[in-house]
mmCIF file of C-alpha atoms in Angstrom:
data_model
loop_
_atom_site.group_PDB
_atom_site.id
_atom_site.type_symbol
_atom_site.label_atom_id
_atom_site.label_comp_id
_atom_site.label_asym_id
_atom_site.label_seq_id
_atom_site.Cartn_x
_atom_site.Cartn_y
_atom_site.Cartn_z
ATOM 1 C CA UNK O 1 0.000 0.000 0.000
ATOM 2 C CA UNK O 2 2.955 2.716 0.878
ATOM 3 C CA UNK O 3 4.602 1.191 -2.315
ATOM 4 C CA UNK O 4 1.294 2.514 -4.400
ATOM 5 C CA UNK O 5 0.779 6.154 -2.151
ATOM 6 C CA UNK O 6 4.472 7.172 -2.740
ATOM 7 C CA UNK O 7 4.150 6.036 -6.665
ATOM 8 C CA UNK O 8 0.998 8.137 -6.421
ATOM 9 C CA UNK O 9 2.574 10.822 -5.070
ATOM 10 C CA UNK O 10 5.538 10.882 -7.670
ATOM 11 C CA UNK O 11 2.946 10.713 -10.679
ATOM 12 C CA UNK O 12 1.181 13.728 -9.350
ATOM 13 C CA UNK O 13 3.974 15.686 -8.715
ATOM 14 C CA UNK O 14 5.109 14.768 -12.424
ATOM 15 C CA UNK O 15 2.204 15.427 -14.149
ATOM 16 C CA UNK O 16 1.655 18.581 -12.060
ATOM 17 C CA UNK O 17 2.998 21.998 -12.996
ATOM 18 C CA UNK O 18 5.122 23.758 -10.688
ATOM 19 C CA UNK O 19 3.560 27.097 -10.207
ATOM 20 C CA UNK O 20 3.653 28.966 -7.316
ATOM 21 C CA UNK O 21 7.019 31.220 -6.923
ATOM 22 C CA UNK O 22 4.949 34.346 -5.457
ATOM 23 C CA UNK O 23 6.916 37.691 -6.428
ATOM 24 C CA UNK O 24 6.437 40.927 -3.952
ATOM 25 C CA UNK O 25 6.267 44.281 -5.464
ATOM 26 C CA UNK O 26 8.544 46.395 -3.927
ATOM 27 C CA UNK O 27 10.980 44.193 -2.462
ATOM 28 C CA UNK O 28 11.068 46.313 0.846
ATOM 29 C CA UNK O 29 7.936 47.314 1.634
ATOM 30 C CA UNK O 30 5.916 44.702 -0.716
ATOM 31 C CA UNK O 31 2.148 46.110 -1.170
ATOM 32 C CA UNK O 32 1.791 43.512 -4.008
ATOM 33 C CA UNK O 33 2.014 39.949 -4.845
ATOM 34 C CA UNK O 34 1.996 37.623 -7.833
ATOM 35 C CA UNK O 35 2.813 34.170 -8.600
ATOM 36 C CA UNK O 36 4.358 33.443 -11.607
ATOM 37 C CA UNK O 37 5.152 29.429 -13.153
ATOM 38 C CA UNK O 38 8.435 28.545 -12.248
ATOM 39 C CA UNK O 39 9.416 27.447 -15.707
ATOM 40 C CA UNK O 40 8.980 30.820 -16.959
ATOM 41 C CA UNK O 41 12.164 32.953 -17.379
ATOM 42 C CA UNK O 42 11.836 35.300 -14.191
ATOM 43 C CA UNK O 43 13.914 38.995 -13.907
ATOM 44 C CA UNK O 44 13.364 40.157 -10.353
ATOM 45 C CA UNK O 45 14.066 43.669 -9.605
ATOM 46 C CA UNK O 46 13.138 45.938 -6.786
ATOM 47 C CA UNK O 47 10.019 47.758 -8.145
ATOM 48 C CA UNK O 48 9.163 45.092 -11.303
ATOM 49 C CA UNK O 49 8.993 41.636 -12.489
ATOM 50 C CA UNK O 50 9.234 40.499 -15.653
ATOM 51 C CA UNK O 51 7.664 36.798 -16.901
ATOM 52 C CA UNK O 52 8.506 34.936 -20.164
ATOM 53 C CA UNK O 53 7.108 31.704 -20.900
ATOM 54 C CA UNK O 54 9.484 29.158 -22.239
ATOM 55 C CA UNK O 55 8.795 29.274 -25.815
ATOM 56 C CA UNK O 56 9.031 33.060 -25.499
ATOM 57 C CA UNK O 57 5.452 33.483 -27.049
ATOM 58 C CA UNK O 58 4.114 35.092 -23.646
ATOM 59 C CA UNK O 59 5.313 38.076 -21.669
ATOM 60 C CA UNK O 60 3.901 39.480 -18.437
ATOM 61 C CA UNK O 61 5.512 42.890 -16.638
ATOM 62 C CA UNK O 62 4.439 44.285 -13.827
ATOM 63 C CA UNK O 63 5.695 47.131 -11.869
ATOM 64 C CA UNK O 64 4.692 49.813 -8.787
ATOM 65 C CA UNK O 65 3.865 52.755 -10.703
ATOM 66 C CA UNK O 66 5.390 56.181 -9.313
ATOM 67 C CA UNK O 67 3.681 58.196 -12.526
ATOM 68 C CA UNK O 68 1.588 61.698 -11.411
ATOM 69 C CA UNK O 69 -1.265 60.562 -13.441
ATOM 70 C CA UNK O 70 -2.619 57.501 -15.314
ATOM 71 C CA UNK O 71 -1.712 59.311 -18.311
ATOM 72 C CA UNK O 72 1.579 59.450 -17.428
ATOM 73 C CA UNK O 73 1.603 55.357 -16.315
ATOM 74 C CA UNK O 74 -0.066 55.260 -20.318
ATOM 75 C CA UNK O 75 2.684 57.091 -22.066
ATOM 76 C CA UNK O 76 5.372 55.284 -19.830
ATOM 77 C CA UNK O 77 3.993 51.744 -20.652
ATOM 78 C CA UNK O 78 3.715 52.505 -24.246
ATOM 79 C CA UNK O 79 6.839 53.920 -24.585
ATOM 80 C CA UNK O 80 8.149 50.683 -23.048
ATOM 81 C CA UNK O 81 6.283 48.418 -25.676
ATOM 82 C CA UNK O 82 7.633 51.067 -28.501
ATOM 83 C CA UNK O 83 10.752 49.200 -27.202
ATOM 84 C CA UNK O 84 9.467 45.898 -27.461
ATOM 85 C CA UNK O 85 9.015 45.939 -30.931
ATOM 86 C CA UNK O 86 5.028 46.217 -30.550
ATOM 87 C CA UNK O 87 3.006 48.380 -32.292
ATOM 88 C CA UNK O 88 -0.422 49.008 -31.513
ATOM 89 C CA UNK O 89 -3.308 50.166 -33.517
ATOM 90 C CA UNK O 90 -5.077 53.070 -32.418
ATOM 91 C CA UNK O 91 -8.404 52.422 -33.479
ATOM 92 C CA UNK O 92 -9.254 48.948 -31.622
ATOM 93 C CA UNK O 93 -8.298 50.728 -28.432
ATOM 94 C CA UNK O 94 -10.606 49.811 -25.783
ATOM 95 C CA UNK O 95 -11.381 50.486 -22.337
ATOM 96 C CA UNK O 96 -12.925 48.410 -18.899
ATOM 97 C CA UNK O 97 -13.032 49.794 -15.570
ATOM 98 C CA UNK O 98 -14.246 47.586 -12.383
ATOM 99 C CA UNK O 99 -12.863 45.735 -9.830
ATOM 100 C CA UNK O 100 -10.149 42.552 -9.558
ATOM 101 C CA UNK O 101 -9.422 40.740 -6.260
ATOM 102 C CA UNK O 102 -10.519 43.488 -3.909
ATOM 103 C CA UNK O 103 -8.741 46.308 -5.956
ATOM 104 C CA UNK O 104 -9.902 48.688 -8.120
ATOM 105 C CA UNK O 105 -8.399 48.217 -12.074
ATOM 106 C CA UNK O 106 -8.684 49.846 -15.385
ATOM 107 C CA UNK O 107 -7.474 48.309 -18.089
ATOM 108 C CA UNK O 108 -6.512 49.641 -21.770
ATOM 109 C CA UNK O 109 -6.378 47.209 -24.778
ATOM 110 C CA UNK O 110 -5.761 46.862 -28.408
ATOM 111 C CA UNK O 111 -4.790 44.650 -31.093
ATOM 112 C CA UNK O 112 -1.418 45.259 -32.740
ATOM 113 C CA UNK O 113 1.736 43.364 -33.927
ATOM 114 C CA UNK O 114 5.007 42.402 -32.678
ATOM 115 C CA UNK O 115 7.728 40.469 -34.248
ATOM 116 C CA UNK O 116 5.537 37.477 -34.285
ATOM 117 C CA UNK O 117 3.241 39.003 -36.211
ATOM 118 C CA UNK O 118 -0.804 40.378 -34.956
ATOM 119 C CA UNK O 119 -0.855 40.438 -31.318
ATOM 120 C CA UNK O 120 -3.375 41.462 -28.570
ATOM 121 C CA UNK O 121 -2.036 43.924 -25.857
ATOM 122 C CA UNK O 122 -3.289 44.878 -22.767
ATOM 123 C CA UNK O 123 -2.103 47.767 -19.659
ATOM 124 C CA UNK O 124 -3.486 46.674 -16.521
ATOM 125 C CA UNK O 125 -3.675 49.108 -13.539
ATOM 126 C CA UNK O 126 -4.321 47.943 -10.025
ATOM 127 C CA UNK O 127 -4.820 50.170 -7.107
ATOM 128 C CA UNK O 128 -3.021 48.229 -4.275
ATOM 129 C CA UNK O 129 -2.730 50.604 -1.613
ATOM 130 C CA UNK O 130 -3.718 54.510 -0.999
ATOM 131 C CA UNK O 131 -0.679 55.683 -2.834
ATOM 132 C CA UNK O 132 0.777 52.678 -5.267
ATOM 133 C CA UNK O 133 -0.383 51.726 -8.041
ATOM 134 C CA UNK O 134 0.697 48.440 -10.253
ATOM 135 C CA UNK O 135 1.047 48.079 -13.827
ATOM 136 C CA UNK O 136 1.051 44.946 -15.647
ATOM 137 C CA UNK O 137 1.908 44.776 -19.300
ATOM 138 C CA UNK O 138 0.526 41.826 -21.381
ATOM 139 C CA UNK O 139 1.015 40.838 -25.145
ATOM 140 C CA UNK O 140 0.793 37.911 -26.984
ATOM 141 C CA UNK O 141 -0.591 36.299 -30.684
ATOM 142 C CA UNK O 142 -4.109 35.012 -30.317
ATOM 143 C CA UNK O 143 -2.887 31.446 -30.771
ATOM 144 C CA UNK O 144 -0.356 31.807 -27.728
ATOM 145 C CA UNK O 145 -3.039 33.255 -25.569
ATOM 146 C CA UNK O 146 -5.109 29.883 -26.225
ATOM 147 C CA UNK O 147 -2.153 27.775 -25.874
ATOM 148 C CA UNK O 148 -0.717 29.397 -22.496
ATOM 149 C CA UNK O 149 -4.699 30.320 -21.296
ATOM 150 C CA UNK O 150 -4.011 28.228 -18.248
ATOM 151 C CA UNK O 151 -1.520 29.910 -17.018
ATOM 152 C CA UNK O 152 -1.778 33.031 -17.605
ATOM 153 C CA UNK O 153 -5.629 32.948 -15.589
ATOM 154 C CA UNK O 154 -3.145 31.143 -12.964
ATOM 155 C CA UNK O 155 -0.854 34.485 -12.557
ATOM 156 C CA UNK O 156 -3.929 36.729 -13.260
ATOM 157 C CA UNK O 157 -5.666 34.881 -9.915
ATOM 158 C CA UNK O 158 -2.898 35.029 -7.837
ATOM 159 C CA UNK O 159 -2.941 38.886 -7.937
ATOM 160 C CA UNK O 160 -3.249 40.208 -4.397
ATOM 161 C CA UNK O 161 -3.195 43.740 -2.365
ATOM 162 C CA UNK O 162 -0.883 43.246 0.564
ATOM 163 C CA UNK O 163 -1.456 47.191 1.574
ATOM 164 C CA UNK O 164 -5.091 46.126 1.570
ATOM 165 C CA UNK O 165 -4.787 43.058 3.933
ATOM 166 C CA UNK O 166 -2.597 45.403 6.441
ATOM 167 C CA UNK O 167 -4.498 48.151 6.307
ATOM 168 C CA UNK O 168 -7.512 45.732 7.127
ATOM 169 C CA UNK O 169 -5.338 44.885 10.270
ATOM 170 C CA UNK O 170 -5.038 48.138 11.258
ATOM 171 C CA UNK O 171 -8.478 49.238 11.222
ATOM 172 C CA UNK O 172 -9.359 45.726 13.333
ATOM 173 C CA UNK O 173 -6.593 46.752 15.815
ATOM 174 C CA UNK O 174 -8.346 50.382 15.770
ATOM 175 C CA UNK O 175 -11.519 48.514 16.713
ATOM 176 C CA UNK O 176 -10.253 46.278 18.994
ATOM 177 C CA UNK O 177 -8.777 49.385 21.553
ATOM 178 C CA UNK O 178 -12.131 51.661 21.704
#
């Protein structure tokens, strides 16, 4: 029977991605969190990380956002695509304001093309605390969406406040001493 459980086990952790490295966002001071697949090529820095699947078809950035206004954070992110080799077109721009995992988002997307050829793009903005804001930057071909749709509703799920879970701390402890 322990001969079967343990060849069980094996099988399952075989056949079973490995998924959860969870990134902070900043390093000190983390109001943000995201897990990203461990296969995926990972560049850590202190405000940003950037996520490349291993066929290089899918690319996920996110950073704390310092920008005066969400214009700004739009130019920046852009510019940064501009760099990429992406270019978007203007007229399938589109727009979706709401809510995701307790934080308030807007998003901005269009269809465009990158090296690869027609791509869809999307700018992500999540309020995580009173004063940060993140930005994730998403493109891919249609295809490669469909083909890495797993994970990428995987990363998208593991988005989390941290600011908001503290700050919900605080106003308990605020509670608690009256």
């Amino acid at each position: 029977m322990k001969k079967i459980l343990l060849t069980l086990s094996a099988l399952a952790a075989l056949t079973s991605p490995l998924f959860a490295k969870e990134y902070k966002l900043p390093k000190e001071d983390a109001v943000f969190s995201i897990k990203l697949p461990e296969k995926w090529e990972i560049t850590y820095e202190d405000e940003s990380v950037d996520a490349v699947s291993p066929d290089g078809a899918i690319e996920i950035y996110a950073q704390t956002d310092n920008a005066e206004t969400i214009e700004d954070s739009v130019k920046e992110s852009i510019d940064y695509l501009t760099g990429e080799g992406v270019k978007l077109k203007p007229d399938t721009e589109h727009k979706v304001d709401g809510e995701y995992n307790g934080m308030k988002m807007a998003t901005i997307g269009w269809k465009g093309t990158d090296n690869d050829g027609d791509c869809s793009v999307s700018l992500i903005f999540l309020q995580v605390s009173e004063d940060t804001t993140m930005t994730l930057i998403y493109w891919a071909t249609d295809d490669m969406v469909k083909k890495h749709e797993k994970d990428i509703n995987k990363v998208l799920d593991s988005m989390k406040s941290l600011a908001a879970k503290e700050e919900k701390e605080d106003e308990d402890e605020e509670k608690e001493e009256k």
